[in-house]
XYZ file of C-alpha atoms in Angstrom:
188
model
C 56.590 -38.116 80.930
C 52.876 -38.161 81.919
C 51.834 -36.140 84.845
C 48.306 -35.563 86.667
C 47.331 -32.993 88.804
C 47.168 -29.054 89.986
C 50.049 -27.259 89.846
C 52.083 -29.355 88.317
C 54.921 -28.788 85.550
C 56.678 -31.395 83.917
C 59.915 -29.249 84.689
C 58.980 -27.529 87.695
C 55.623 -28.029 89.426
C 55.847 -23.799 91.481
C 58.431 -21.781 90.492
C 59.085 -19.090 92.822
C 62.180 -17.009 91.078
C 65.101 -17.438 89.342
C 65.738 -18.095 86.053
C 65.155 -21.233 83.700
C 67.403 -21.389 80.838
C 68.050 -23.331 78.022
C 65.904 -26.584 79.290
C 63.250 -28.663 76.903
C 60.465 -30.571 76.935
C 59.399 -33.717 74.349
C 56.776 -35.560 74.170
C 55.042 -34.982 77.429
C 51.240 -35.352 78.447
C 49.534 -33.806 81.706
C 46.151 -34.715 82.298
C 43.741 -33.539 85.350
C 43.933 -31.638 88.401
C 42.111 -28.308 88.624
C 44.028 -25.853 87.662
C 47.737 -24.507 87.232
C 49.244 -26.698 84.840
C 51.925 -26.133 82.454
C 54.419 -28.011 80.403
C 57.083 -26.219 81.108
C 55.721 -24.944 85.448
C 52.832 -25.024 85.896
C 52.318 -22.224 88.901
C 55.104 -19.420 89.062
C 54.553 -17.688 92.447
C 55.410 -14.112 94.400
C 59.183 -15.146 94.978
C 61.629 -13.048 96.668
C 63.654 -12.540 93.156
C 64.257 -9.535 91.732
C 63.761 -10.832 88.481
C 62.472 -14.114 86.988
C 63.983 -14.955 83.293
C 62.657 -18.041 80.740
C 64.841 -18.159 78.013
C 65.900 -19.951 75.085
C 63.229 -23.004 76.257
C 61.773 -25.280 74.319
C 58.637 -27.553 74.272
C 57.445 -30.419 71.487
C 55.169 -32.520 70.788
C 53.890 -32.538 73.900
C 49.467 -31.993 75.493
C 47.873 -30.913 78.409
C 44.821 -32.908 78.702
C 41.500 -31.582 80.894
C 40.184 -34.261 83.559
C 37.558 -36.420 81.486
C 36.015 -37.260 84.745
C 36.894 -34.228 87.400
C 36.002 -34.532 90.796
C 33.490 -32.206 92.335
C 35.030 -28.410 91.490
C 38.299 -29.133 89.765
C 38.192 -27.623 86.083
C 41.302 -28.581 84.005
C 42.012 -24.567 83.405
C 44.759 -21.972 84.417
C 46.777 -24.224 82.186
C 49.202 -23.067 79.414
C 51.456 -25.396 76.525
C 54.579 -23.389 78.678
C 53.107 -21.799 81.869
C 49.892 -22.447 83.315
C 49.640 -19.292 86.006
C 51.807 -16.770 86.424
C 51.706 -13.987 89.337
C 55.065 -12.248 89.321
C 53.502 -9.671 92.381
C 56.927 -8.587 93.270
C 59.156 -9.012 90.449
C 59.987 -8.645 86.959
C 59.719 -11.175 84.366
C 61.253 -11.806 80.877
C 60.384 -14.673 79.014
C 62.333 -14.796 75.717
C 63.454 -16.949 73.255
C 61.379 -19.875 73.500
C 59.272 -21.800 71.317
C 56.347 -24.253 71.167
C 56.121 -26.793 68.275
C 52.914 -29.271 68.453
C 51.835 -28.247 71.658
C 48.049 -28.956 72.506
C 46.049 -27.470 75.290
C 42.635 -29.081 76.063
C 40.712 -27.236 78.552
C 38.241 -28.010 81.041
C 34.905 -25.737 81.122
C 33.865 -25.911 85.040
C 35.596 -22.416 86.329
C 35.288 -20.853 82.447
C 33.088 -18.256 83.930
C 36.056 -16.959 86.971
C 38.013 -14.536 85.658
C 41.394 -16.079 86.494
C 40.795 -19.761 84.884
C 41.660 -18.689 80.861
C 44.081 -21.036 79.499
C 46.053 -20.678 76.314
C 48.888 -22.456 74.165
C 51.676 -20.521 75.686
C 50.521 -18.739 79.130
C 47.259 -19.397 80.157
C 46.946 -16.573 83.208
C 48.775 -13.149 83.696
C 48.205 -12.162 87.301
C 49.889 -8.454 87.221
C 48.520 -6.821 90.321
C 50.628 -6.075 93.040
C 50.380 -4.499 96.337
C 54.158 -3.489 96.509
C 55.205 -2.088 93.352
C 54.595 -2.264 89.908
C 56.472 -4.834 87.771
C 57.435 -5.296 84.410
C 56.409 -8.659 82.546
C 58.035 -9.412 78.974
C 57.536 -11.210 77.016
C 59.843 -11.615 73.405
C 60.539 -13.503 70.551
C 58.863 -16.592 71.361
C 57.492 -18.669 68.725
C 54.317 -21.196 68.465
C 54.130 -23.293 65.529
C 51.786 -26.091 64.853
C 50.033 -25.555 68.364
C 46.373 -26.045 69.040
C 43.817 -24.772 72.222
C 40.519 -26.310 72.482
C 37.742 -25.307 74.935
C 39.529 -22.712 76.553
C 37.554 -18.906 77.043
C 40.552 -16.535 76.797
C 39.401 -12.636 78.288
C 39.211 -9.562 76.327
C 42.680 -9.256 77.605
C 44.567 -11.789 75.709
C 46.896 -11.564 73.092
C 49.253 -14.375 71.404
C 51.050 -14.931 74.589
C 48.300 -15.599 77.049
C 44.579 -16.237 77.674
C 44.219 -13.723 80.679
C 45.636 -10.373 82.648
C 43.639 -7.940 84.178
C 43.583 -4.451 82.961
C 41.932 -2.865 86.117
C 42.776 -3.066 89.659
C 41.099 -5.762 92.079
C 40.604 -5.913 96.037
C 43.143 -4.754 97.454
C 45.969 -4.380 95.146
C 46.928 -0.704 94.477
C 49.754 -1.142 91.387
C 48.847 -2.822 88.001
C 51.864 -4.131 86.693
C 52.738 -3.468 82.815
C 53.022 -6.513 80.152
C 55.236 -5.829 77.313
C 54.445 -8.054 74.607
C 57.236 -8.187 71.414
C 58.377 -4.696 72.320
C 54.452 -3.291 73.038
C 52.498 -2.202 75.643
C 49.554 -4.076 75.639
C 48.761 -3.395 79.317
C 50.079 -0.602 81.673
């Protein structure tokens, strides 16, 4: 499949709850757009589930390319090998079981300097502020083998499973939800 533009997936282009199971992706290219792209969804949204689950998913083989010639303000970030944004404000997430094999991720550089435009192999942005309650976002045992990210700025924040989460509350969210990353805290 080849795919171009913002918030687009080459499974699901917004996700907004549920749960994705057992479901792959091969040799798939998305190119363009300004921001929210995954290979897997690119933009999972506040959805009225109590709990989203990504399991036992696979991608291969497969790039998401940056806009060679953007238009005026688009960027080619927020994007991720499996998710490109994710901003669970209401509900818990567990993302298990899945693994990358020859995924790239190629960047764009215009929004590099907003917080929220990090992208990375597997996630590229953690959004875990909520004004309801706070939520719970796993991730375990997922694997990433043979996968490459080129000009992407990842935050102080990131570990192996994504490029960006804040670690302070913004604006007018009062609860900071926790990530759990392979059975640790990294953010709570």
């Amino acid at each position: 499949a080849e795919i171009y533009g913002s918030r687009s997936g080459v499974l699901v282009g917004r996700l907004d709850g549920g749960s994705i199971t057992n479901c792959h992706v091969k040799n798939a290219t998305i190119t363009g757009g300004a921001q929210k792209m995954g290979l897997l969804v690119g933009y999972v949204n506040a959805g009225m589930a109590s709990k989203l689950v990504i399991d036992g998913c696979t991608v291969e083989n497969s790039v998401v390319n940056n806009d060679q010639n953007p238009l005026e303000g688009d960027a080619s970030t927020m994007a991720g090998g499996f998710i490109g944004y994710l901003q669970p404000i209401s509900y818990d997430v567990l993302i298990s079981n899945n693994a990358l094999t020859n995924v790239k991720v190629v960047s764009g550089n215009i929004w590099d300097s907003y917080d929220e435009c990090a992208s990375h192999i597997f996630v590229g942005n953690v959004i875990n502020v909520s004004k309801d309650r706070i939520c719970t976002i796993e991730f375990s045992n997922n694997t990433l083998v043979g996968c490459t990210l080129e000009n992407a700025v990842v935050d102080e924040t990131s570990t192996c499973y994504y490029g960006f989460a804040y670690d302070h509350l913004i604006n007018n969210y009062n609860a900071l939800s926790t990530i759990i990353v392979d059975g640790v805290e990294t953010i709570k």
